[in-house]
Each structure stands twice: as C-alpha cells, then as structure tokens.
PDB file of C-alpha atoms in Angstrom:
ATOM      1  CA  UNK Y   1     161.149 -65.279 123.623  1.00 58.00           C
ATOM      2  CA  UNK Y   2     160.656 -63.334 120.401  1.00 70.00           C
ATOM      3  CA  UNK Y   3     157.641 -61.092 120.053  1.00 90.00           C
ATOM      4  CA  UNK Y   4     154.501 -62.226 118.250  1.00 94.00           C
ATOM      5  CA  UNK Y   5     153.652 -60.355 115.035  1.00 96.00           C
ATOM      6  CA  UNK Y   6     150.431 -58.377 115.448  1.00 97.00           C
ATOM      7  CA  UNK Y   7     150.316 -56.787 111.987  1.00 97.00           C
ATOM      8  CA  UNK Y   8     152.707 -56.335 109.064  1.00 97.00           C
ATOM      9  CA  UNK Y   9     152.600 -55.315 105.427  1.00 96.00           C
ATOM     10  CA  UNK Y  10     153.350 -52.556 102.936  1.00 95.00           C
ATOM     11  CA  UNK Y  11     151.657 -49.199 102.348  1.00 94.00           C
ATOM     12  CA  UNK Y  12     152.542 -45.990 100.567  1.00 92.00           C
ATOM     13  CA  UNK Y  13     153.656 -43.195 102.863  1.00 91.00           C
ATOM     14  CA  UNK Y  14     151.237 -40.478 103.958  1.00 88.00           C
ATOM     15  CA  UNK Y  15     152.395 -37.849 101.425  1.00 85.00           C
ATOM     16  CA  UNK Y  16     148.707 -37.593 100.547  1.00 85.00           C
ATOM     17  CA  UNK Y  17     146.911 -37.178 103.906  1.00 84.00           C
ATOM     18  CA  UNK Y  18     144.165 -39.749 103.323  1.00 88.00           C
ATOM     19  CA  UNK Y  19     144.160 -43.478 104.026  1.00 92.00           C
ATOM     20  CA  UNK Y  20     142.899 -44.139 100.496  1.00 92.00           C
ATOM     21  CA  UNK Y  21     144.130 -41.785  97.776  1.00 91.00           C
ATOM     22  CA  UNK Y  22     142.361 -40.867  94.530  1.00 92.00           C
ATOM     23  CA  UNK Y  23     144.182 -43.664  92.686  1.00 92.00           C
ATOM     24  CA  UNK Y  24     143.019 -46.304  95.164  1.00 92.00           C
ATOM     25  CA  UNK Y  25     146.408 -46.656  96.925  1.00 91.00           C
ATOM     26  CA  UNK Y  26     146.415 -47.475 100.647  1.00 92.00           C
ATOM     27  CA  UNK Y  27     148.327 -44.849 102.644  1.00 92.00           C
ATOM     28  CA  UNK Y  28     147.787 -46.182 106.158  1.00 95.00           C
ATOM     29  CA  UNK Y  29     147.444 -49.591 107.746  1.00 96.00           C
ATOM     30  CA  UNK Y  30     144.237 -51.418 108.500  1.00 95.00           C
ATOM     31  CA  UNK Y  31     143.084 -50.830 112.090  1.00 97.00           C
ATOM     32  CA  UNK Y  32     144.235 -53.290 114.737  1.00 97.00           C
ATOM     33  CA  UNK Y  33     143.514 -53.566 118.484  1.00 97.00           C
ATOM     34  CA  UNK Y  34     146.086 -52.806 121.191  1.00 97.00           C
ATOM     35  CA  UNK Y  35     145.876 -53.511 124.931  1.00 96.00           C
ATOM     36  CA  UNK Y  36     146.763 -51.098 127.716  1.00 94.00           C
ATOM     37  CA  UNK Y  37     148.800 -53.663 129.638  1.00 87.00           C
ATOM     38  CA  UNK Y  38     150.948 -54.651 126.643  1.00 95.00           C
ATOM     39  CA  UNK Y  39     154.160 -53.532 124.959  1.00 96.00           C
ATOM     40  CA  UNK Y  40     154.509 -53.306 121.177  1.00 97.00           C
ATOM     41  CA  UNK Y  41     157.609 -52.964 118.988  1.00 96.00           C
ATOM     42  CA  UNK Y  42     157.084 -50.938 115.809  1.00 96.00           C
ATOM     43  CA  UNK Y  43     159.619 -51.371 112.971  1.00 95.00           C
ATOM     44  CA  UNK Y  44     159.567 -49.988 109.443  1.00 94.00           C
ATOM     45  CA  UNK Y  45     161.662 -49.122 106.412  1.00 92.00           C
ATOM     46  CA  UNK Y  46     160.859 -47.162 103.299  1.00 87.00           C
ATOM     47  CA  UNK Y  47     162.013 -47.612  99.749  1.00 76.00           C
ATOM     48  CA  UNK Y  48     163.096 -44.037  99.093  1.00 65.00           C
ATOM     49  CA  UNK Y  49     166.775 -43.198  98.586  1.00 65.00           C
ATOM     50  CA  UNK Y  50     166.758 -40.049 100.737  1.00 62.00           C
ATOM     51  CA  UNK Y  51     163.577 -40.796 102.597  1.00 64.00           C
ATOM     52  CA  UNK Y  52     163.042 -40.561 106.293  1.00 79.00           C
ATOM     53  CA  UNK Y  53     159.588 -41.404 107.537  1.00 88.00           C
ATOM     54  CA  UNK Y  54     158.120 -41.163 110.987  1.00 92.00           C
ATOM     55  CA  UNK Y  55     155.259 -43.284 112.257  1.00 95.00           C
ATOM     56  CA  UNK Y  56     152.065 -41.859 113.697  1.00 96.00           C
ATOM     57  CA  UNK Y  57     149.807 -44.225 115.631  1.00 97.00           C
ATOM     58  CA  UNK Y  58     146.253 -42.925 115.351  1.00 96.00           C
ATOM     59  CA  UNK Y  59     142.994 -43.758 117.081  1.00 96.00           C
ATOM     60  CA  UNK Y  60     140.791 -45.454 114.465  1.00 96.00           C
ATOM     61  CA  UNK Y  61     137.652 -43.683 115.707  1.00 94.00           C
ATOM     62  CA  UNK Y  62     138.843 -40.097 116.079  1.00 95.00           C
ATOM     63  CA  UNK Y  63     141.978 -40.161 113.854  1.00 94.00           C
ATOM     64  CA  UNK Y  64     143.851 -38.412 116.690  1.00 95.00           C
ATOM     65  CA  UNK Y  65     147.556 -39.177 117.107  1.00 96.00           C
ATOM     66  CA  UNK Y  66     148.086 -41.330 120.213  1.00 96.00           C
ATOM     67  CA  UNK Y  67     151.809 -42.063 119.676  1.00 97.00           C
ATOM     68  CA  UNK Y  68     154.643 -40.865 117.449  1.00 95.00           C
ATOM     69  CA  UNK Y  69     158.169 -42.198 116.714  1.00 95.00           C
ATOM     70  CA  UNK Y  70     161.065 -41.208 114.466  1.00 91.00           C
ATOM     71  CA  UNK Y  71     162.826 -44.572 114.721  1.00 91.00           C
ATOM     72  CA  UNK Y  72     161.992 -48.230 115.370  1.00 93.00           C
ATOM     73  CA  UNK Y  73     161.083 -48.795 118.992  1.00 94.00           C
ATOM     74  CA  UNK Y  74     158.634 -49.791 121.686  1.00 96.00           C
ATOM     75  CA  UNK Y  75     155.243 -48.387 122.647  1.00 96.00           C
ATOM     76  CA  UNK Y  76     153.111 -49.080 125.707  1.00 96.00           C
ATOM     77  CA  UNK Y  77     149.558 -47.858 125.083  1.00 96.00           C
ATOM     78  CA  UNK Y  78     147.832 -45.907 127.842  1.00 92.00           C
ATOM     79  CA  UNK Y  79     144.507 -47.565 127.023  1.00 94.00           C
ATOM     80  CA  UNK Y  80     143.167 -50.405 124.938  1.00 96.00           C
ATOM     81  CA  UNK Y  81     141.853 -49.156 121.604  1.00 96.00           C
ATOM     82  CA  UNK Y  82     141.663 -49.730 117.878  1.00 98.00           C
ATOM     83  CA  UNK Y  83     144.534 -47.952 116.113  1.00 98.00           C
ATOM     84  CA  UNK Y  84     146.154 -47.646 112.694  1.00 97.00           C
ATOM     85  CA  UNK Y  85     149.578 -46.459 111.501  1.00 97.00           C
ATOM     86  CA  UNK Y  86     150.528 -43.826 108.999  1.00 95.00           C
ATOM     87  CA  UNK Y  87     154.067 -43.011 107.897  1.00 94.00           C
ATOM     88  CA  UNK Y  88     154.887 -39.366 107.226  1.00 91.00           C
ATOM     89  CA  UNK Y  89     157.735 -38.398 104.889  1.00 89.00           C
ATOM     90  CA  UNK Y  90     160.009 -35.935 106.717  1.00 84.00           C
ATOM     91  CA  UNK Y  91     162.367 -34.817 103.946  1.00 80.00           C
ATOM     92  CA  UNK Y  92     161.054 -31.959 101.784  1.00 76.00           C
ATOM     93  CA  UNK Y  93     159.998 -32.860  98.252  1.00 77.00           C
ATOM     94  CA  UNK Y  94     160.020 -36.587  98.991  1.00 80.00           C
ATOM     95  CA  UNK Y  95     157.210 -39.009  99.523  1.00 84.00           C
ATOM     96  CA  UNK Y  96     155.135 -41.559  97.687  1.00 87.00           C
ATOM     97  CA  UNK Y  97     157.522 -44.293  98.808  1.00 88.00           C
ATOM     98  CA  UNK Y  98     156.505 -47.795  99.845  1.00 91.00           C
ATOM     99  CA  UNK Y  99     156.897 -48.477 103.558  1.00 93.00           C
ATOM    100  CA  UNK Y 100     157.318 -52.034 104.912  1.00 95.00           C
ATOM    101  CA  UNK Y 101     156.167 -52.271 108.527  1.00 96.00           C
ATOM    102  CA  UNK Y 102     155.841 -54.774 111.350  1.00 97.00           C
ATOM    103  CA  UNK Y 103     154.224 -54.436 114.775  1.00 97.00           C
ATOM    104  CA  UNK Y 104     155.117 -57.172 117.260  1.00 97.00           C
ATOM    105  CA  UNK Y 105     154.678 -57.698 120.942  1.00 96.00           C
ATOM    106  CA  UNK Y 106     157.865 -56.773 122.782  1.00 95.00           C
ATOM    107  CA  UNK Y 107     160.484 -59.468 123.331  1.00 85.00           C
ATOM    108  CA  UNK Y 108     160.284 -61.024 126.768  1.00 70.00           C
ATOM    109  CA  UNK Y 109     163.488 -61.424 128.753  1.00 49.00           C
TER     110      UNK Y 109
END
C-alpha cells in the first residue's frame, strides 16, 4: 500500500539560517513527530533553475542535525522525537528558492 502523508507543504530554502527570516518568510518546516520503529520517505523539489538542495532533519529541541540526504529517499529514525526539515542550497550564489516537500510513511510491500 502507498505511504501515508505525515507532512507536506512549501517553504523557502535555508539560504538564511533561521526558520523565520527578517521578512517573515518560513525557512523550515513546522515540527512533526517521528517514531523509532517507523520508516519515512522524504521527497522534495525546488523552484530554482540551477538549484540543488539537500534536506537536513533537525531535532526540534536542540536544532541538531539527526539525518541528512542529497536526494529523495527513506529514513528510519533511531529514536522517537519531534523534528523539522530545512533545505540547504548547495550551488554557490543560489538560494531563496521555494521548496515543495512531502514526508510519507514508507510504502509497504
């Protein structure tokens, strides 16, 4: 069966390293809970022509990176916690692009 959507939406990438920038733009997702015995599929795309963004999954309490990916894929958390996503631009002199993201539970075979 197809995975269940946990969270989805649009945010600006993390060119400015704050979740809320000076202009009031959201640059990371709202926190959402993950379980240690679960599998999640993270997918995203950005609107920039030459953009390449990576996703950082961060602990909502400490802001520490708990997972990192360059491409769409699966993640199995080590522990249950509240996390959020930020999307880092990886091409020099790019950024401030809108990122569309979805986090689903993994498909079951």
